[in-house]
Tab-separated table of C-alpha atoms and ligand atoms in Angstrom:
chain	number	residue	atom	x	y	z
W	300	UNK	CA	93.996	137.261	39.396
W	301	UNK	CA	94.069	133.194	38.682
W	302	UNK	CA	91.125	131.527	37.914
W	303	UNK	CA	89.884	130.086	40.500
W	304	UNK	CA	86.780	129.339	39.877
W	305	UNK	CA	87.753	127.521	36.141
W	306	UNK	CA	84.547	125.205	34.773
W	307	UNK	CA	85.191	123.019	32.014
W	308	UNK	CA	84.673	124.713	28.561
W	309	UNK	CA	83.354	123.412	25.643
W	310	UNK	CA	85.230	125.771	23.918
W	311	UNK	CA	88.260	123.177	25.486
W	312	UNK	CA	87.451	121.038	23.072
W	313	UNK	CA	87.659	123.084	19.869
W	314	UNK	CA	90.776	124.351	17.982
W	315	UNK	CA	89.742	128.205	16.808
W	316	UNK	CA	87.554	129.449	18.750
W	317	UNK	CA	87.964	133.322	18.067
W	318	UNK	CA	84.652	133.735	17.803
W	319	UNK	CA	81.208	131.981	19.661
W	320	UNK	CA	78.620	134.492	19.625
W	321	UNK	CA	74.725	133.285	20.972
W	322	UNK	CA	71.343	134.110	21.325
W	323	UNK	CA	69.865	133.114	24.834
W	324	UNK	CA	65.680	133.978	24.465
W	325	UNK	CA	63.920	132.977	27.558
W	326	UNK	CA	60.979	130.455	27.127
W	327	UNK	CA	58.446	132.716	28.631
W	328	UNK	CA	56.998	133.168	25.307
W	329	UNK	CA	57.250	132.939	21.476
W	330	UNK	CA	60.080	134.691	19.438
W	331	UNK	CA	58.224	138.125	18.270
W	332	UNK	CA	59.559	140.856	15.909
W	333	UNK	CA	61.810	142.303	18.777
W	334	UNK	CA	63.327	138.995	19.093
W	335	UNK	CA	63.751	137.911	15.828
W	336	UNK	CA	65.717	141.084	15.266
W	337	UNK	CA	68.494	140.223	17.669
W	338	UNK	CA	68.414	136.553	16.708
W	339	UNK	CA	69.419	137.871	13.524
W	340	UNK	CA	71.907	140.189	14.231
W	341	UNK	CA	74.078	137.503	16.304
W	342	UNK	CA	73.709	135.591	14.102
W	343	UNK	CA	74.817	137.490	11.416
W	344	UNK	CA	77.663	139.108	13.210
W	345	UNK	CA	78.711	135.627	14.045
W	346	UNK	CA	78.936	134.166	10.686
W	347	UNK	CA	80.095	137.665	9.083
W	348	UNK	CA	83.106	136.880	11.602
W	349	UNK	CA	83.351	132.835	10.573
W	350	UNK	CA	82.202	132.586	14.078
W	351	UNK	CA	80.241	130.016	15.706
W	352	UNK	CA	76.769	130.863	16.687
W	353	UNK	CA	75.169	129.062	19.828
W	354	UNK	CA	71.319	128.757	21.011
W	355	UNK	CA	71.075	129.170	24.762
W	356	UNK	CA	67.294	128.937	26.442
W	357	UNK	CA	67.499	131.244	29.546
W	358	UNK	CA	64.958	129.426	31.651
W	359	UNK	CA	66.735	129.732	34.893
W	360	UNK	CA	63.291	131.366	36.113
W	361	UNK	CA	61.715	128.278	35.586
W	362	UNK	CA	58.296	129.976	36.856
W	363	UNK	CA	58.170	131.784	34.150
W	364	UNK	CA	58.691	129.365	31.575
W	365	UNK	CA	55.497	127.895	29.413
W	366	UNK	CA	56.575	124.620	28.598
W	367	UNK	CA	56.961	124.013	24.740
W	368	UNK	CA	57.790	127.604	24.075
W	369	UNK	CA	61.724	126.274	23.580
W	370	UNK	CA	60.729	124.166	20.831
W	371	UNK	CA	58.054	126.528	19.307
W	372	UNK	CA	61.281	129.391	19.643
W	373	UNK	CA	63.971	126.608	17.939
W	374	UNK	CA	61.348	126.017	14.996
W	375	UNK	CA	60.900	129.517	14.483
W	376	UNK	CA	64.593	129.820	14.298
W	377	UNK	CA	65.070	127.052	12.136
W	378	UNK	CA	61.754	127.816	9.664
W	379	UNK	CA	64.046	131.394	9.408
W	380	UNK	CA	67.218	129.757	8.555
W	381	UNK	CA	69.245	130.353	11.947
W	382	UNK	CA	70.645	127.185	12.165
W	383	UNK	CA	72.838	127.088	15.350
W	384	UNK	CA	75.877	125.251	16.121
W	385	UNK	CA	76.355	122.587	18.718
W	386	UNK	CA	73.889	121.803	20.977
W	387	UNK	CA	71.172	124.161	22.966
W	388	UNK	CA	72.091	124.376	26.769
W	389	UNK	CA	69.153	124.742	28.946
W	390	UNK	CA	69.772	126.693	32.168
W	391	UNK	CA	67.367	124.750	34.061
W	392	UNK	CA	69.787	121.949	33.589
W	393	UNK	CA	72.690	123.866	34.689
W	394	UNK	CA	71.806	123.988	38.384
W	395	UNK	CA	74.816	121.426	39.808
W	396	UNK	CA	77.372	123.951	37.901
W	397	UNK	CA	76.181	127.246	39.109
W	398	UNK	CA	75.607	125.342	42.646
W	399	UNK	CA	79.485	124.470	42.809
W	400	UNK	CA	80.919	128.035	41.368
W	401	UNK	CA	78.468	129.431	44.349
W	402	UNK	CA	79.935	126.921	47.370
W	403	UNK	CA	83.508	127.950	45.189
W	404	UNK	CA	83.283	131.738	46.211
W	405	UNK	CA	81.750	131.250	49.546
W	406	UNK	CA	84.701	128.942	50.205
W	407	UNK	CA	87.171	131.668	49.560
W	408	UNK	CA	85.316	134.500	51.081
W	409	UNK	CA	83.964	135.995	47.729
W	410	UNK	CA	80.753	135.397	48.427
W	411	UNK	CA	78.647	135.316	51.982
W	412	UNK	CA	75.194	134.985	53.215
W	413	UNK	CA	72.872	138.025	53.977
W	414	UNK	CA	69.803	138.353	55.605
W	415	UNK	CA	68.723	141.756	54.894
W	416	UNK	CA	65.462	142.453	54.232
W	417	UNK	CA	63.928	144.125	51.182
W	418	UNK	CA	62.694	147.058	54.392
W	419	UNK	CA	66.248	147.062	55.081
W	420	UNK	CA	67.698	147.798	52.079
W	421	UNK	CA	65.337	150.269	51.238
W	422	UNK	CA	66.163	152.244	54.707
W	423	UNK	CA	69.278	152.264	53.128
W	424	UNK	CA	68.662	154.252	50.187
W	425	UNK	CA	67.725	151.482	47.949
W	426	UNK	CA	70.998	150.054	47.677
W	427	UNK	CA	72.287	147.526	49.715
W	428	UNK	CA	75.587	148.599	51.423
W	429	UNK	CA	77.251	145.587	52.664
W	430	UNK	CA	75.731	145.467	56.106
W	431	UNK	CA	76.179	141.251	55.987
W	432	UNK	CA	79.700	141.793	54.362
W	433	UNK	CA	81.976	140.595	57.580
W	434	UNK	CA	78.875	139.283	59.746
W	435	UNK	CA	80.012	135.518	58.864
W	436	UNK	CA	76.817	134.356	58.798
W	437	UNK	CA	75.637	130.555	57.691
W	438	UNK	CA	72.550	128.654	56.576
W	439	UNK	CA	71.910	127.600	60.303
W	440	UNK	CA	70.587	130.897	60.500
W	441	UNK	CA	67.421	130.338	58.393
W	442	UNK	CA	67.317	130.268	54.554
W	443	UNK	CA	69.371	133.194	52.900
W	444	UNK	CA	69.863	135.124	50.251
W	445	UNK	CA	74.017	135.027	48.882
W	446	UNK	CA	75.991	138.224	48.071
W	447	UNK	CA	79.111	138.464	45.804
W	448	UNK	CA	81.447	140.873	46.867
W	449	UNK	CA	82.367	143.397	44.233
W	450	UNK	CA	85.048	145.705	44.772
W	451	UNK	CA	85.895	146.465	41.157
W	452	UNK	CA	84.048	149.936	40.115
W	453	UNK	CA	81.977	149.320	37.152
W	454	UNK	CA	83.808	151.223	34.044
W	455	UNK	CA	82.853	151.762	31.057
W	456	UNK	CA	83.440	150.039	28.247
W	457	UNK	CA	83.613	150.414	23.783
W	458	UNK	CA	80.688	148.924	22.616
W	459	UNK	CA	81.013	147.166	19.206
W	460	UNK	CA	77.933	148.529	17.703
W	461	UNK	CA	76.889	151.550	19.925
W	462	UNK	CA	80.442	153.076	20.732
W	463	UNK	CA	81.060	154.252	23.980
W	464	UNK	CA	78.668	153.788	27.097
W	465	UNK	CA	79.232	155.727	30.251
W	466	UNK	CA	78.466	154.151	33.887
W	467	UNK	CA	74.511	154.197	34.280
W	468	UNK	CA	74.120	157.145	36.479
W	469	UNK	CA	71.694	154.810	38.962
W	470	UNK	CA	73.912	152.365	40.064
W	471	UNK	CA	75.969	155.158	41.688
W	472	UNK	CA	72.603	156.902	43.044
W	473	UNK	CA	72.508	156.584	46.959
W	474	UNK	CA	76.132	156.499	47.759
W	475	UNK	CA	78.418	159.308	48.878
W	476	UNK	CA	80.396	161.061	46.591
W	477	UNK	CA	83.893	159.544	48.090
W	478	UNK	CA	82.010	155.888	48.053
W	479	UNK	CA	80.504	156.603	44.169
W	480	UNK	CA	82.672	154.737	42.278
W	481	UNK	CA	81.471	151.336	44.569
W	482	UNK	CA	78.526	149.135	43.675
W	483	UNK	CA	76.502	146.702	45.552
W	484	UNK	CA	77.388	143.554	46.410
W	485	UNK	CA	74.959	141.371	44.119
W	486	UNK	CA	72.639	138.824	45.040
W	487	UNK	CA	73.905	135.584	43.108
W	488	UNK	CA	71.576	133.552	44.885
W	489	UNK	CA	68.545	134.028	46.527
W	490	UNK	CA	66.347	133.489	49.405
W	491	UNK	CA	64.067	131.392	47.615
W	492	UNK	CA	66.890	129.378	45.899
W	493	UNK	CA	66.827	130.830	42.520
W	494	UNK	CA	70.037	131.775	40.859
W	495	UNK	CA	70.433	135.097	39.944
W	496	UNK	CA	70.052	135.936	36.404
W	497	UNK	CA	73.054	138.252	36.295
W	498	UNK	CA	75.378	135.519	37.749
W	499	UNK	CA	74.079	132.663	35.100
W	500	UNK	CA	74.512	135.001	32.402
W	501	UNK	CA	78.225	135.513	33.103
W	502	UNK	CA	78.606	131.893	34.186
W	503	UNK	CA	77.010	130.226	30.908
W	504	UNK	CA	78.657	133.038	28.764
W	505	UNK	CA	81.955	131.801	29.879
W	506	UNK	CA	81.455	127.959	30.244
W	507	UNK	CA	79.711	127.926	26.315
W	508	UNK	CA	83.142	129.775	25.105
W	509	UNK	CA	81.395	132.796	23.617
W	510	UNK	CA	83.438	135.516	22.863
W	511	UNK	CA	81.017	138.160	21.440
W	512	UNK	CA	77.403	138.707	22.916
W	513	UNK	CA	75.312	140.673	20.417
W	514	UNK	CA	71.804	141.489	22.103
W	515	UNK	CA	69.122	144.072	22.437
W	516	UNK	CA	69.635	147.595	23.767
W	517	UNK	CA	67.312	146.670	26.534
W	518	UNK	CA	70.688	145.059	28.184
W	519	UNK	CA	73.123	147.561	27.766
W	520	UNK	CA	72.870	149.604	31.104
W	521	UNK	CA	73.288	146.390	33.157
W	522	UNK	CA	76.401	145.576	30.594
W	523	UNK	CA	78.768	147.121	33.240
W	524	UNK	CA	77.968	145.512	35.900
W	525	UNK	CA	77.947	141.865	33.387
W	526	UNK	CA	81.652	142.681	32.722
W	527	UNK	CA	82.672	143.587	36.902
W	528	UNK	CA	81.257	140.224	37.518
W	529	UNK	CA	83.309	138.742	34.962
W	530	UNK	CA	86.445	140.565	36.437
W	531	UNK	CA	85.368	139.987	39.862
W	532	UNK	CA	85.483	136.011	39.146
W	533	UNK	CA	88.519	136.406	37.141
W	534	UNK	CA	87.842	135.945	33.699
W	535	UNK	CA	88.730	137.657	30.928
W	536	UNK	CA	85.911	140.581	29.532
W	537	UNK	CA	83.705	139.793	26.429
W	538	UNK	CA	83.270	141.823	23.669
W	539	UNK	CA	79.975	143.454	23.641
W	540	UNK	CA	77.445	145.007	20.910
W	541	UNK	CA	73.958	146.212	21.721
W	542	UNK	CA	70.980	146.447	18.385
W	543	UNK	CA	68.151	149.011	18.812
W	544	UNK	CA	65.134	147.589	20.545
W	545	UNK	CA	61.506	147.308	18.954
W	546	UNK	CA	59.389	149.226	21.277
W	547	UNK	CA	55.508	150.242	20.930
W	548	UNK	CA	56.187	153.395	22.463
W	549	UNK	CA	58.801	155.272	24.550
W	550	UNK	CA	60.224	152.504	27.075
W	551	UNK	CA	57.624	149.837	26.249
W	552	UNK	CA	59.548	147.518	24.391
W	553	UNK	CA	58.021	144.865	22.369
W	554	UNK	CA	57.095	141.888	24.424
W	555	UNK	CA	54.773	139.377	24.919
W	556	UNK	CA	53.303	141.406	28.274
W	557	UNK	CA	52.435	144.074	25.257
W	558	UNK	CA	51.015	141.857	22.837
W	559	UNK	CA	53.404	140.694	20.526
W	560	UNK	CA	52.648	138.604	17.830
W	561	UNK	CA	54.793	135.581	17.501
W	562	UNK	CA	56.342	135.045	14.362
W	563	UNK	CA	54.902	133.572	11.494
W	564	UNK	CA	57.094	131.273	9.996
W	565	UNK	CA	55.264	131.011	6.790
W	566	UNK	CA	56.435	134.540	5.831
W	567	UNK	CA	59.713	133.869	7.256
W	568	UNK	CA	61.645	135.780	4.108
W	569	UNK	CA	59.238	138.811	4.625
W	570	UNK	CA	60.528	138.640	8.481
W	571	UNK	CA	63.840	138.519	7.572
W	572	UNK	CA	63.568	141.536	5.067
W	573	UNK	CA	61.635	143.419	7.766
W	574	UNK	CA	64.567	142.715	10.184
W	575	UNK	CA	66.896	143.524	7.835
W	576	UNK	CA	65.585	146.890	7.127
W	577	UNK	CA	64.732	147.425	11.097
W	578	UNK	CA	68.590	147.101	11.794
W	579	UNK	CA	69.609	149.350	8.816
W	580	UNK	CA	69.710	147.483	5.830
W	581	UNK	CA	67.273	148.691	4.084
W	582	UNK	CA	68.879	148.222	0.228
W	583	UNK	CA	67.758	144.733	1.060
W	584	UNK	CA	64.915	144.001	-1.342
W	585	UNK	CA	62.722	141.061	-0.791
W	586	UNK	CA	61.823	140.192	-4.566
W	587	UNK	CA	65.719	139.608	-5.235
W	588	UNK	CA	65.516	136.149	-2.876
W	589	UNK	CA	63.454	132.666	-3.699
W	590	UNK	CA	64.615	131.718	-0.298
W	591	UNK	CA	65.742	132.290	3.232
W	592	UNK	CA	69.273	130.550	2.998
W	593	UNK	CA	69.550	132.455	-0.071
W	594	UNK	CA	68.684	135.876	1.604
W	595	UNK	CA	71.090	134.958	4.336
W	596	UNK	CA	74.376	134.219	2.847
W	597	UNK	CA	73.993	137.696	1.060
W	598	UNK	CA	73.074	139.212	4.275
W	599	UNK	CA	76.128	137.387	6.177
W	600	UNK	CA	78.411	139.459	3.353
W	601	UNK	CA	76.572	142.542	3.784
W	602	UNK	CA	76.868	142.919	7.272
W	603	UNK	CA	78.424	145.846	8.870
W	604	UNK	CA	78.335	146.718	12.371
W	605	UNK	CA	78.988	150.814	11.463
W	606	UNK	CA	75.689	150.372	9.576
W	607	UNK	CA	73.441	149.331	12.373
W	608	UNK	CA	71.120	152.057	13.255
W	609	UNK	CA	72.090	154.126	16.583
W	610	UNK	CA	69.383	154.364	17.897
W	611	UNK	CA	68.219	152.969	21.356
W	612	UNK	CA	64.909	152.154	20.684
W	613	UNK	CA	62.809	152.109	17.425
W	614	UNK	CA	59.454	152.453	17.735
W	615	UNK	CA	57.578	149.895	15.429
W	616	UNK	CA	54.258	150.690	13.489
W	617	UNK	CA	51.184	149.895	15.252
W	618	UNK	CA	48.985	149.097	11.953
W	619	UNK	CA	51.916	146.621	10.863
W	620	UNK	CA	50.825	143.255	12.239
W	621	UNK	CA	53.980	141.398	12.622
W	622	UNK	CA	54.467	143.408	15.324
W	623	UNK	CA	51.788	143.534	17.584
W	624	UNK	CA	48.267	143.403	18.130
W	625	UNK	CA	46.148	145.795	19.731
W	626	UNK	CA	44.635	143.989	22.353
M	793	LIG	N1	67.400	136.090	28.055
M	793	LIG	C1	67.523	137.490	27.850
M	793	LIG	C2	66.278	138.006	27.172
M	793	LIG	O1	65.564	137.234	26.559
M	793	LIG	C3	68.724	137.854	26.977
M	793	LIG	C4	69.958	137.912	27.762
M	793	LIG	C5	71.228	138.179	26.989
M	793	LIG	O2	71.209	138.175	25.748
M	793	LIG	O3	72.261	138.351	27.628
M	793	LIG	O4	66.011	139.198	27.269
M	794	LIG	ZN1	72.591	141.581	54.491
């Protein structure tokens, strides 16, 4: 299918691009262990790959957002050595673009407005099964949420660090067994104005030019559906890889809701060691580096996507307090 829905891309601009990995933290609070982990890893499997490595703040849910945690997050990165290339988009500034990719699909009938209720859609099973679909409904009738139709069946897909990942048995939950392979039509847009998260993603991955998202564990059930929307706008899949998540137990993955400590940048080579060795690496020794750049250009060589660790989910030490306090 053509592009129809082409932005401008930096990428446009530069000559060998065959690689743009990124790391897109949302402002909501300061980089912690969990997040430090998969800053590293893209980065690292960016310039293990000559690639370029971009900084993207997620703050599309402006709500959310403490103001100053971008710049607390960008020092962090930078007291650790992850210098990034180009400059850091902002989603919050991005609103015109997603606004005319939106007014793009309703225009050709790829996206429409629906009214349905949260009731609604749980009288129908929990997923939402196209009831606004051909209703041709406008803004006249009150403020609305908008749908994107998806027709492509999610698949699954090779992950670059994990292997192979099936179709999250959930999504499918609900339907019939002739209608399984179908998925809702996503909200892109909702009532209350706010983009959608999993239509920015795809939208900023694809205007920034990155080829190769690298990113937590914590992302890779809703990867699927990330690369249908891609299709479903007509561009062309990324290449994925999912890291093992820092939890504090079972499911409860490190965050700031469960007391992470932000980093400290004063014992940013320690970090780094302890990220190291959290991803797999653990011949890295931290007496064999005066200094962070130092540490990274061996761990740039080093790098090996077969050696990341497997596993999901790591639990981290309580007692160890660069990863969380007990509240
Ligand atoms: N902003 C998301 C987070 O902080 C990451 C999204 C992504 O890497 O695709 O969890
Ligand atoms: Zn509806």
């Amino acid at each position: 299918m053509p592009n129809i829905f082409n932005q401008h891309s930096e990428s446009d601009l530069d000559s060998n691009p065959k690689y743009t990995g990124r790391f897109a933290p949302s402002p909501s609070g300061q980089l912690h262990f969990g997040s430090l982990v998969t800053a590293l890893a893209s980065y690292l499997d960016a310039k293990h790959h000559n690639g370029k490595w971009l900084v993207r703040m997620e703050d599309i849910d402006e709500p959310r957002c403490i103001s100053g945690t971008d710049t607390a997050i960008l020092h962090t990165l930078e007291a650790h050595g992850l210098q990034w290339d180009g400059e850091v988009m902002y989603q919050s500034k991005q609103h015109s673009r997603y606004q005319e990719v939106v007014n793009a699909l309703l225009h050709h009938q790829q996206a429409y407005y629906c009214s349905c209720t949260r009731r609604m859609i749980k009288a129908m099973g929990g997923t939402y099964n196209g009831h606004c679909r051909d209703k041709g409904l406008t803004p006249s009738n009150g403020q609305l949420a908008i749908r994107l139709k998806l027709d492509t069946p999610l698949a699954p897909f090779t992950d670059l660090i994990m292997g192979e990942v099936g179709v999250p048995h959930q999504k499918l939950a609900g339907h019939r067994v002739e209608e399984a392979h179908r998925i809702e039509d996503i909200t892109i847009k909702r009532r209350d104005q706010l983009f959608s998260y999993n239509l920015v993603v795809v939208l900023d991955d694809v205007f920034q030019g990155v080829t190769h998202v690298i990113r937590g564990c914590d992302l890779i059930d809703v990867t699927p559906l990330h690369r249908c929307v891609h299709q479903s706008l007509g561009y062309q899949p990324l290449e994925y890889g999912h890291i093992p998540v820092a939890a504090i137990a079972p499911g409860r993955k490190l965050s700031k809701q469960n007391h992470a400590t932000p980093i400290e940048c004063t014992t940013a080579l320690k970090n780094l060691v302890n990220a190291l060795h959290f991803l797999g690496f653990t011949e890295v020794k931290q007496q064999d580096f005066n200094s962070v750049d130092s540490l990274l250009s061996f761990a740039v060589s080093l790098w090996n996507r077969k050696k990341v660790v497997k596993t999901p989910e790591i639990i981290v030490p309580r007692h160890e307090s660069t990863y969380y306090s007990v509240p």
